[in-house]
Short mmCIF file of C-alpha atoms and ligand atoms in Angstrom, two decimals:
data_model
loop_
_atom_site.label_atom_id
_atom_site.label_comp_id
_atom_site.label_asym_id
_atom_site.label_seq_id
_atom_site.Cartn_x
_atom_site.Cartn_y
_atom_site.Cartn_z
CA UNK A 1 15.78 11.04 22.34
CA UNK A 2 18.63 12.57 23.14
CA UNK A 3 20.01 14.48 19.88
CA UNK A 4 17.88 12.71 17.21
CA UNK A 5 17.22 16.82 15.52
CA UNK A 6 20.66 17.43 15.52
CA UNK A 7 21.56 13.73 14.13
CA UNK A 8 18.95 14.06 11.53
CA UNK A 9 19.94 18.21 10.54
CA UNK A 10 24.21 17.30 10.73
CA UNK A 11 23.40 14.10 7.94
CA UNK A 12 20.42 15.30 6.01
CA UNK A 13 21.71 15.43 2.98
CA UNK A 14 23.45 11.78 3.72
CA UNK A 15 19.97 10.03 4.16
CA UNK A 16 18.97 12.46 1.14
CA UNK A 17 21.43 11.04 -1.32
CA UNK A 18 21.50 7.30 0.04
CA UNK A 19 17.99 7.63 -0.55
CA UNK A 20 18.05 9.16 -4.16
CA UNK A 21 20.43 6.15 -4.93
CA UNK A 22 17.87 3.31 -4.20
CA UNK A 23 15.57 5.08 -5.80
CA UNK A 24 17.65 5.03 -8.72
CA UNK A 25 17.35 1.22 -8.96
CA UNK A 26 14.14 0.55 -11.17
CA UNK A 27 12.99 -2.55 -8.52
CA UNK A 28 9.58 -3.26 -10.12
CA UNK A 29 8.07 -6.61 -9.46
CA UNK A 30 5.31 -6.52 -11.85
CA UNK A 31 8.48 -6.51 -15.23
CA UNK A 32 10.43 -9.55 -15.92
CA UNK A 33 12.67 -6.82 -17.32
CA UNK A 34 13.93 -5.45 -13.96
CA UNK A 35 14.68 -8.97 -12.43
CA UNK A 36 18.21 -8.41 -12.30
CA UNK A 37 17.45 -4.56 -10.60
CA UNK A 38 15.12 -5.65 -8.41
CA UNK A 39 17.80 -8.31 -6.93
CA UNK A 40 20.46 -5.46 -7.06
CA UNK A 41 17.99 -3.33 -4.81
CA UNK A 42 17.77 -6.24 -2.95
CA UNK A 43 21.60 -6.10 -2.17
CA UNK A 44 21.91 -2.91 -1.74
CA UNK A 45 19.28 -2.81 1.25
CA UNK A 46 21.05 -5.59 2.98
CA UNK A 47 24.11 -3.19 2.56
CA UNK A 48 22.24 -0.72 3.51
CA UNK A 49 20.32 -2.75 6.94
CA UNK A 50 24.40 -3.66 8.17
CA UNK A 51 25.58 0.16 7.63
CA UNK A 52 23.11 1.18 10.16
CA UNK A 53 24.09 -1.42 12.59
CA UNK A 54 22.05 -4.83 12.18
CA UNK A 55 25.03 -6.95 13.35
CA UNK A 56 23.22 -10.25 10.64
CA UNK A 57 22.12 -9.36 7.47
CA UNK A 58 20.39 -12.29 4.98
CA UNK A 59 19.07 -11.72 1.22
CA UNK A 60 16.62 -14.88 1.98
CA UNK A 61 15.85 -16.58 -1.35
CA UNK A 62 12.77 -17.86 -2.08
CA UNK A 63 10.56 -18.71 -5.29
CA UNK A 64 9.80 -15.41 -6.39
CA UNK A 65 12.08 -12.28 -4.92
CA UNK A 66 13.99 -12.69 -2.12
CA UNK A 67 13.70 -11.42 1.35
CA UNK A 68 16.18 -9.28 2.86
CA UNK A 69 16.24 -9.84 6.51
CA UNK A 70 18.38 -8.11 9.10
CA UNK A 71 18.77 -7.94 13.05
CA UNK A 72 20.17 -6.37 15.82
CA UNK A 73 19.59 -8.43 19.27
CA UNK A 74 20.64 -6.93 22.22
CA UNK A 75 18.86 -8.73 24.89
CA UNK A 76 16.53 -11.58 24.73
CA UNK A 77 14.86 -10.50 28.00
CA UNK A 78 13.81 -7.13 26.34
CA UNK A 79 10.99 -6.23 23.54
CA UNK A 80 11.36 -7.17 20.03
CA UNK A 81 10.08 -4.83 17.01
CA UNK A 82 9.83 -6.32 13.71
CA UNK A 83 9.68 -3.69 10.84
CA UNK A 84 7.98 -4.41 7.50
CA UNK A 85 8.59 -2.83 3.95
CA UNK A 86 9.41 -3.60 0.65
CA UNK A 87 11.85 -2.58 -1.96
CA UNK A 88 9.79 -2.86 -4.69
CA UNK A 89 7.68 -0.63 -6.98
CA UNK A 90 4.70 -0.17 -9.26
CA UNK A 91 5.51 0.22 -12.97
CA UNK A 92 5.95 3.76 -13.38
CA UNK A 93 3.42 4.10 -16.81
CA UNK A 94 2.58 5.94 -18.31
CA UNK A 95 5.35 7.03 -18.93
CA UNK A 96 4.71 10.52 -20.96
CA UNK A 97 3.04 11.98 -17.80
CA UNK A 98 6.06 11.78 -15.83
CA UNK A 99 7.75 15.45 -15.64
CA UNK A 100 11.28 13.95 -14.80
CA UNK A 101 11.86 10.20 -15.64
CA UNK A 102 10.76 7.87 -12.92
CA UNK A 103 14.03 6.70 -11.90
CA UNK A 104 16.48 9.87 -11.96
CA UNK A 105 15.55 11.38 -8.73
CA UNK A 106 15.01 15.24 -8.57
CA UNK A 107 14.02 17.42 -5.55
CA UNK A 108 11.52 19.76 -6.28
CA UNK A 109 9.34 22.84 -4.35
CA UNK A 110 5.30 22.45 -4.47
CA UNK A 111 2.76 24.26 -2.73
CA UNK A 112 1.98 21.87 -0.46
CA UNK A 113 6.11 20.68 0.33
CA UNK A 114 7.87 24.52 0.06
CA UNK A 115 10.74 22.23 1.79
CA UNK A 116 11.26 20.18 -0.97
CA UNK A 117 9.92 16.91 -2.51
CA UNK A 118 11.45 14.07 -3.75
CA UNK A 119 9.78 12.77 -7.42
CA UNK A 120 10.83 9.51 -8.03
CA UNK A 121 8.95 5.80 -8.51
CA UNK A 122 9.06 4.28 -5.46
CA UNK A 123 9.74 7.65 -3.17
CA UNK A 124 6.92 7.46 -1.16
CA UNK A 125 5.83 3.88 -1.57
CA UNK A 126 7.63 2.70 -0.04
CA UNK A 127 11.16 3.11 -0.67
CA UNK A 128 11.35 6.23 1.06
CA UNK A 129 9.24 5.04 4.11
CA UNK A 130 11.19 2.27 4.68
CA UNK A 131 14.72 3.54 4.66
CA UNK A 132 13.52 6.48 7.16
CA UNK A 133 13.53 3.13 9.39
CA UNK A 134 16.36 1.99 8.51
CA UNK A 135 17.84 5.33 9.41
CA UNK A 136 16.16 5.88 12.26
CA UNK A 137 18.00 2.51 13.17
CA UNK A 138 21.61 4.01 12.45
CA UNK A 139 20.47 6.84 15.30
CA UNK A 140 19.61 4.53 17.85
CA UNK A 141 22.61 2.61 16.93
CA UNK A 142 25.71 5.26 16.28
CA UNK A 143 24.18 7.11 19.70
CA UNK A 144 23.82 3.71 22.07
CA UNK A 145 20.11 4.43 22.37
CA UNK A 146 18.57 1.16 20.64
CA UNK A 147 16.47 0.32 23.70
CA UNK A 148 15.57 -2.90 22.42
CA UNK A 149 15.39 -5.96 19.56
CA UNK A 150 15.25 -5.35 15.70
CA UNK A 151 14.68 -7.11 13.25
CA UNK A 152 13.77 -6.04 9.77
CA UNK A 153 12.22 -7.82 7.35
CA UNK A 154 11.78 -5.94 3.68
CA UNK A 155 10.16 -7.90 0.64
CA UNK A 156 10.56 -7.58 -2.83
CA UNK A 157 7.35 -8.81 -3.74
CA UNK A 158 4.38 -6.41 -2.32
CA UNK A 159 3.15 -4.96 -5.13
CA UNK A 160 2.29 -8.36 -6.83
CA UNK A 161 0.73 -9.65 -4.35
CA UNK A 162 3.36 -11.29 -1.60
CA UNK A 163 2.99 -14.50 -2.52
CA UNK A 164 6.79 -15.70 -1.42
CA UNK A 165 6.33 -13.64 1.72
CA UNK A 166 3.26 -15.61 3.00
CA UNK A 167 5.09 -18.82 2.78
CA UNK A 168 8.87 -17.28 4.60
CA UNK A 169 6.19 -16.31 7.06
CA UNK A 170 4.77 -19.36 7.99
CA UNK A 171 7.98 -21.65 7.62
CA UNK A 172 10.17 -18.86 9.67
CA UNK A 173 8.27 -17.86 13.18
CA UNK A 174 11.21 -18.81 15.76
CA UNK A 175 13.21 -16.30 13.47
CA UNK A 176 10.60 -13.45 13.09
CA UNK A 177 9.08 -14.03 16.66
CA UNK A 178 8.60 -10.27 18.21
CA UNK A 179 6.56 -8.28 20.25
CA UNK A 180 5.06 -6.06 17.64
CA UNK A 181 5.40 -4.82 13.62
CA UNK A 182 5.74 -1.85 12.47
CA UNK A 183 5.02 -0.44 8.75
CA UNK A 184 5.33 2.65 7.26
CA UNK A 185 3.71 2.06 4.16
CA UNK A 186 0.24 4.45 4.30
CA UNK A 187 -0.35 8.04 4.65
CA UNK A 188 -0.94 9.97 7.29
CA UNK A 189 -4.12 12.97 7.15
CA UNK A 190 -1.74 16.07 6.55
CA UNK A 191 1.21 17.53 7.58
CA UNK A 192 0.14 19.29 10.61
CA UNK A 193 -2.81 16.14 11.14
CA UNK A 194 -0.56 13.23 12.11
CA UNK A 195 -2.74 9.82 12.39
CA UNK A 196 -2.37 6.51 12.95
CA UNK A 197 -3.51 4.30 10.53
CA UNK A 198 -6.18 1.72 11.96
CA UNK A 199 -7.26 -0.02 9.49
CA UNK A 200 -6.85 -1.18 5.58
CA UNK A 201 -8.70 -2.81 3.03
CA UNK A 202 -8.96 -6.19 1.79
CA UNK A 203 -8.33 -7.41 -1.50
CA UNK A 204 -10.06 -9.51 -4.62
CA UNK A 205 -8.25 -9.18 -8.31
CA UNK A 206 -9.83 -10.56 -11.05
CA UNK A 207 -9.37 -10.73 -14.37
CA UNK A 208 -12.63 -11.07 -16.80
CA UNK A 209 -12.37 -12.49 -20.51
CA UNK A 210 -15.72 -12.25 -22.87
CA UNK A 211 -15.45 -14.39 -26.05
CA UNK A 212 -17.98 -13.96 -28.58
CA UNK A 213 -17.51 -15.16 -32.32
CA UNK A 214 -14.48 -16.97 -32.99
CA UNK A 215 -12.43 -14.74 -34.57
CA UNK A 216 -12.79 -10.75 -35.28
CA UNK A 217 -15.64 -9.87 -37.40
CA UNK A 218 -16.73 -7.00 -40.24
CA UNK A 219 -18.87 -5.01 -38.47
CA UNK A 220 -21.08 -3.87 -41.05
CA UNK A 221 -21.77 -7.41 -42.21
CA UNK A 222 -21.98 -9.23 -38.78
CA UNK A 223 -22.55 -6.50 -36.72
CA UNK A 224 -26.45 -6.04 -35.23
CA UNK A 225 -26.39 -10.17 -35.41
CA UNK A 226 -23.90 -11.89 -33.32
CA UNK A 227 -22.99 -10.75 -29.45
CA UNK A 228 -20.06 -8.46 -29.47
CA UNK A 229 -17.61 -9.29 -26.19
CA UNK A 230 -17.14 -5.12 -25.94
CA UNK A 231 -20.56 -3.88 -25.63
CA UNK A 232 -21.55 -7.64 -23.32
CA UNK A 233 -18.33 -6.55 -21.43
CA UNK A 234 -19.34 -3.19 -20.40
CA UNK A 235 -22.67 -4.20 -19.80
CA UNK A 236 -22.07 -6.93 -17.76
CA UNK A 237 -19.83 -4.23 -15.45
CA UNK A 238 -22.74 -1.68 -15.97
CA UNK A 239 -25.01 -3.74 -14.28
CA UNK A 240 -22.33 -4.70 -11.30
CA UNK A 241 -23.43 -1.33 -9.75
CA UNK A 242 -27.23 -0.38 -8.89
CA UNK A 243 -28.54 3.29 -9.06
CA UNK A 244 -27.28 3.95 -5.71
CA UNK A 245 -23.99 2.71 -6.25
CA UNK A 246 -24.29 -0.33 -4.16
CA UNK A 247 -22.91 -3.32 -5.76
CA UNK A 248 -25.21 -6.15 -7.40
CA UNK A 249 -23.32 -9.13 -5.76
CA UNK A 250 -25.89 -11.14 -4.41
CA UNK A 251 -24.43 -11.92 -1.19
CA UNK A 252 -21.57 -9.26 -1.63
CA UNK A 253 -22.39 -7.53 2.13
CA UNK A 254 -23.18 -9.90 3.93
CA UNK A 255 -20.89 -10.14 6.12
CA UNK A 256 -19.69 -6.16 5.75
CA UNK A 257 -18.96 -4.78 9.06
CA UNK A 258 -21.78 -1.43 9.94
CA UNK A 259 -20.14 0.87 11.92
CA UNK A 260 -22.08 1.92 15.00
CA UNK A 261 -23.78 5.84 14.81
CA UNK A 262 -21.24 6.57 17.78
CA UNK A 263 -18.08 5.71 15.02
CA UNK A 264 -19.21 7.22 12.59
CA UNK A 265 -19.26 10.27 13.69
CA UNK A 266 -16.08 9.74 15.57
CA UNK A 267 -14.71 9.00 12.27
CA UNK A 268 -16.40 12.51 10.82
CA UNK A 269 -14.19 14.51 13.31
CA UNK A 270 -11.07 13.86 11.81
CA UNK A 271 -10.31 17.54 9.56
CA UNK A 272 -11.64 17.20 6.31
CA UNK A 273 -12.03 19.86 3.29
CA UNK A 274 -14.68 18.51 0.56
CA UNK A 275 -13.88 21.88 -1.71
CA UNK A 276 -10.34 21.00 -1.38
CA UNK A 277 -10.29 17.20 -2.03
CA UNK A 278 -11.97 18.12 -4.85
CA UNK A 279 -9.77 20.61 -6.08
CA UNK A 280 -6.99 18.43 -5.78
CA UNK A 281 -9.05 15.96 -8.23
CA UNK A 282 -10.19 18.85 -10.52
CA UNK A 283 -13.69 17.41 -10.09
CA UNK A 284 -17.04 18.83 -9.98
CA UNK A 285 -18.58 16.80 -7.35
CA UNK A 286 -17.66 13.44 -5.89
CA UNK A 287 -19.50 10.09 -7.18
CA UNK A 288 -19.99 6.73 -4.50
CA UNK A 289 -22.15 4.36 -2.88
CA UNK A 290 -25.77 6.45 -1.56
CA UNK A 291 -25.39 6.98 2.25
CA UNK A 292 -22.22 7.88 2.85
CA UNK A 293 -19.24 10.96 3.21
CA UNK A 294 -16.30 10.34 1.19
CA UNK A 295 -14.44 8.98 4.24
CA UNK A 296 -16.52 6.50 4.72
CA UNK A 297 -16.94 5.60 1.37
CA UNK A 298 -12.36 5.56 1.09
CA UNK A 299 -12.23 3.35 3.86
CA UNK A 300 -14.99 1.29 6.00
CA UNK A 301 -17.07 0.68 2.45
CA UNK A 302 -16.53 -2.44 0.32
CA UNK A 303 -16.08 -1.27 -3.39
CA UNK A 304 -15.67 -2.87 -7.10
CA UNK A 305 -13.54 -0.60 -9.63
CA UNK A 306 -12.47 -1.70 -13.01
CA UNK A 307 -8.43 -1.03 -13.18
CA UNK A 308 -8.27 -1.56 -17.00
CA UNK A 309 -10.18 -2.39 -19.89
CA UNK A 310 -9.23 -3.42 -23.49
CA UNK A 311 -9.94 -5.14 -27.24
CA UNK A 312 -10.94 -4.35 -30.75
CA UNK A 313 -9.01 -1.74 -32.21
CA UNK A 314 -7.34 1.39 -30.47
CA UNK A 315 -4.89 2.40 -33.47
CA UNK A 316 -4.93 5.34 -35.05
CA UNK A 317 -8.07 6.20 -37.85
CA UNK A 318 -11.19 3.50 -37.62
CA UNK A 319 -11.67 0.21 -37.87
CA UNK A 320 -15.37 -1.13 -38.43
CA UNK A 321 -14.66 -4.49 -36.47
CA UNK A 322 -16.34 -6.52 -33.97
CA UNK A 323 -13.50 -8.13 -32.59
CA UNK A 324 -14.00 -11.70 -30.75
CA UNK A 325 -12.55 -10.86 -27.61
CA UNK A 326 -12.92 -8.12 -24.28
CA UNK A 327 -10.94 -8.06 -21.36
CA UNK A 328 -10.86 -5.96 -17.14
CA UNK A 329 -9.04 -6.21 -15.39
CA UNK A 330 -11.02 -5.39 -11.76
CA UNK A 331 -10.34 -4.78 -8.04
CA UNK A 332 -12.29 -5.26 -5.59
CA UNK A 333 -11.66 -3.62 -2.17
CA UNK A 334 -13.16 -5.33 1.22
CA UNK A 335 -13.51 -4.20 4.38
CA UNK A 336 -13.08 -6.18 7.79
CA UNK A 337 -14.98 -9.87 8.09
CA UNK A 338 -15.53 -9.93 4.40
CA UNK A 339 -13.36 -12.91 3.41
CA UNK A 340 -11.22 -12.29 0.30
CA UNK A 341 -11.60 -15.96 -0.92
CA UNK A 342 -15.31 -16.06 -1.05
CA UNK A 343 -15.85 -12.80 -2.48
CA UNK A 344 -14.05 -13.67 -5.59
CA UNK A 345 -16.07 -16.50 -5.62
CA UNK A 346 -19.13 -14.48 -5.47
CA UNK A 347 -18.28 -12.72 -8.26
CA UNK A 348 -16.80 -15.63 -9.95
CA UNK A 349 -20.55 -17.04 -9.87
CA UNK A 350 -22.09 -14.07 -10.26
CA UNK A 351 -20.39 -12.38 -13.60
CA UNK A 352 -20.25 -15.83 -15.30
CA UNK A 353 -24.53 -15.89 -15.08
CA UNK A 354 -24.65 -12.88 -16.62
CA UNK A 355 -23.32 -13.47 -19.69
CA UNK A 356 -25.97 -14.05 -23.36
CA UNK A 357 -25.74 -17.37 -24.60
CA UNK A 358 -23.68 -15.96 -27.66
CA UNK A 359 -20.45 -15.38 -25.54
CA UNK A 360 -18.31 -17.19 -23.05
CA UNK A 361 -16.82 -15.85 -20.31
CA UNK A 362 -13.94 -16.10 -17.92
CA UNK A 363 -12.67 -15.42 -14.79
CA UNK A 364 -9.66 -15.43 -13.20
CA UNK A 365 -8.46 -15.03 -10.11
CA UNK A 366 -5.17 -12.72 -9.73
CA UNK A 367 -4.30 -11.81 -5.62
CA UNK A 368 -5.97 -10.95 -2.87
CA UNK A 369 -6.15 -10.50 1.02
CA UNK A 370 -7.60 -9.96 3.90
CA UNK A 371 -8.40 -6.00 5.64
CA UNK A 372 -7.53 -5.63 8.88
CA UNK A 373 -7.98 -3.12 12.00
CA UNK A 374 -5.85 -2.49 14.68
CA UNK A 375 -7.84 -1.69 17.73
CA UNK A 376 -6.24 1.57 19.89
CA UNK A 377 -6.02 0.32 23.43
CA UNK A 378 -2.64 -1.88 23.26
CA UNK A 379 0.37 -0.54 24.59
CA UNK A 380 1.83 -0.51 20.14
CA UNK A 381 -0.68 2.12 19.51
CA UNK A 382 -0.18 4.45 22.70
CA UNK A 383 3.84 3.80 22.20
CA UNK A 384 3.21 5.32 18.37
CA UNK A 385 0.78 7.79 19.85
CA UNK A 386 3.40 9.08 22.68
CA UNK A 387 5.57 9.31 19.67
CA UNK A 388 4.15 11.35 17.22
CA UNK A 389 2.63 13.77 20.12
CA UNK A 390 6.62 14.19 21.03
CA UNK A 391 7.64 14.68 17.56
CA UNK A 392 4.46 16.55 15.86
CA UNK A 393 3.19 18.71 19.41
CA UNK A 394 -0.17 17.34 18.74
CA UNK A 395 -1.61 13.66 19.30
CA UNK A 396 -2.17 11.77 16.27
CA UNK A 397 -6.14 10.47 15.25
CA UNK A 398 -6.53 7.07 14.40
CA UNK A 399 -7.50 6.86 10.47
CA UNK A 400 -8.97 3.96 8.55
CA UNK A 401 -7.15 3.60 5.12
CA UNK A 402 -8.51 2.27 2.17
CA UNK A 403 -5.67 0.88 0.76
CA UNK A 404 -4.38 -2.67 1.21
CA UNK A 405 -1.41 -4.38 2.61
CA UNK A 406 -2.62 -7.87 2.44
CA UNK A 407 0.40 -9.67 4.11
CA UNK A 408 -0.70 -7.99 7.39
CA UNK A 409 -3.59 -10.08 8.26
CA UNK A 410 -1.42 -13.08 7.82
CA UNK A 411 1.43 -11.59 10.11
CA UNK A 412 -1.29 -12.00 13.00
CA UNK A 413 -2.73 -14.73 12.33
CA UNK A 414 1.18 -16.75 11.73
CA UNK A 415 2.89 -14.15 14.15
CA UNK A 416 0.37 -13.68 17.02
CA UNK A 417 1.41 -9.74 17.32
CA UNK A 418 -0.47 -6.71 16.05
CA UNK A 419 1.08 -4.28 13.27
CA UNK A 420 1.41 -0.35 13.89
CA UNK A 421 0.90 1.49 10.99
CA UNK A 422 2.97 4.93 11.16
CA UNK A 423 2.44 6.16 7.90
CA UNK A 424 3.76 9.24 6.54
CA UNK A 425 3.01 9.65 3.51
CA UNK A 426 0.02 11.96 2.08
CA UNK A 427 -2.63 11.43 -0.44
CA UNK A 428 -1.66 13.70 -2.81
CA UNK A 429 1.81 12.01 -3.16
CA UNK A 430 0.76 10.36 -6.12
CA UNK A 431 1.56 6.78 -5.24
CA UNK A 432 1.07 4.10 -8.12
CA UNK A 433 0.80 7.79 -10.67
CA UNK A 434 2.64 9.38 -12.43
CA UNK A 435 5.41 12.07 -10.08
CA UNK A 436 4.96 9.91 -7.37
CA UNK A 437 6.70 12.07 -4.77
CA UNK A 438 7.54 12.12 -0.57
CA UNK A 439 7.68 15.35 1.42
CA UNK A 440 11.21 15.80 2.80
CA UNK A 441 9.76 17.36 5.57
CA UNK A 442 7.74 13.85 6.27
CA UNK A 443 10.83 11.96 5.67
CA UNK A 444 12.96 13.48 7.86
CA UNK A 445 9.85 13.75 10.42
CA UNK A 446 9.13 10.04 10.07
CA UNK A 447 12.93 9.21 10.86
CA UNK A 448 12.79 11.39 13.94
CA UNK A 449 9.17 9.89 15.09
CA UNK A 450 10.13 6.46 15.00
CA UNK A 451 12.93 6.30 17.80
CA UNK A 452 10.28 7.66 19.91
CA UNK A 453 8.58 4.77 19.20
CA UNK A 454 10.91 2.11 19.96
CA UNK A 455 11.51 3.94 23.34
CA UNK A 456 7.89 4.47 25.00
CA UNK A 457 7.53 0.59 23.21
CA UNK A 458 10.32 -0.79 25.45
CA UNK A 459 9.25 1.60 28.37
CA UNK A 460 5.22 0.60 28.16
CA UNK A 461 6.75 -2.94 27.80
CA UNK A 462 7.73 -3.01 31.59
N1 BES B 501 1.76 0.79 0.28
C1 BES B 501 0.23 0.75 -0.31
C2 BES B 501 -0.88 0.51 0.09
C3 BES B 501 -0.94 1.62 0.87
C4 BES B 501 -1.26 3.29 0.47
C5 BES B 501 -2.50 1.39 1.93
C6 BES B 501 -1.57 4.41 1.02
C7 BES B 501 -2.83 2.71 3.13
C8 BES B 501 -2.65 3.73 2.28
C9 BES B 501 0.83 -0.67 -0.82
O1 BES B 501 2.25 -1.03 -1.76
C10 BES B 501 0.10 -1.01 -2.07
O2 BES B 501 -0.20 -0.47 -3.21
N2 BES B 501 -0.85 -2.29 -1.86
C11 BES B 501 -2.50 -2.50 -3.04
C12 BES B 501 -2.32 -4.28 -2.56
C13 BES B 501 -1.46 -4.85 -2.98
C14 BES B 501 -1.41 -6.77 -3.20
C15 BES B 501 -0.94 -4.91 -4.37
C16 BES B 501 -2.72 -2.29 -3.08
O3 BES B 501 -3.55 -1.53 -1.89
O4 BES B 501 -3.16 -1.65 -4.12
MN1 MN B 502 3.60 0.39 -0.53
MN1 MN B 503 1.97 0.05 -3.55
#
């Protein structure tokens, strides 16, 4: 598009500073102590959308955090792009592992980002990424090059399960009508290996509680004679994988889509270095389901992982005690055709059956969602591919990701449109971890690539 590089260059400091201001607000949706900050963030997003050229913006109230809506409709006969993103962020803890405070953004150079990367919670997931779309819109409106209609829907509850958004989408089908949904909330293979995410995994997230005796007990007086909930819980968890790291829940794999040899061979062509992978994580070896490669294990195969486990005495020194209760939070990543509600039920039934008589088990489902795969034979994918090819000088590779954006499957069901996942993050950006960051190169490259998508999508729609 005419002048995009020059426009970015002229405005590069402002583009960064605006993002920095957004990153300073701790919009942690999981922690109610930050309620006012989350609400404030919604206001800033709406303001920025207005400044970037939306002719109408709205902060839509929900039962939870508001959804920021913005639009610029130039001609009802032209296609409409709906941009989705989220302004909420993950909690930053553990705080002591951050090299700089999570809500005081700083720009630092790293080996991978010699131009610098911006370090802050939400830098990549997803403030930095959705803000690229706001700046891309600014460029298109300020230079009179917006080729089609655009709608924005930026929510504040993605990191806690998008509860309000599903109702919002169901109730506002007309308002949200579109020809394609565009999201930057995923990653790319490497800075010089552009890729388009064609799959997301589904999710079932549960919490389990094991109760033994009715009170904490002296581990000498009672140890060995009663079921210790922590011993029991860890044993139950350990039994969820067999010696080949297959998940042992009956029926768990029944609906799993098996990829053909050809598809797996195609996947294996994506550049990947197992050595670098291990080095980046300081591990001597990878670990996972027998019969699958690392890239298959983290994208086309379902998984079960403990995300947190607690109980008993964890203070300083030793306390001899058998706790009355033990807890764990468990996530299952699912692949296409696995139904998250069905899997949650299978888990519950199986997990409850594992407990000995001397202990009781409670399984509480948290949230979940379906996986998603996009075909690559549609104009949305083609337009994205052409856009990357122009901005990176290389054709992008389709790549299935291991992460989840559960709302995407609902978009397809309710709004009947395909989602194109143009992610610009890197696996090493440490999303959800301490020292999350987003490369300045990636940020500007995103702003450069997005308008090209609009251009090609509009052209291909004709
Ligand atoms: N942006 C991520 C998902 C993601 C990241 C997908 C990188 C692919 C590549 C999103 O914000 C996220 O964290 N999703 C959660 C699920 C949600 C229901 C809490 C996840 O994947 O754990
Ligand atoms: Mn995200
Ligand atoms: Mn996230």
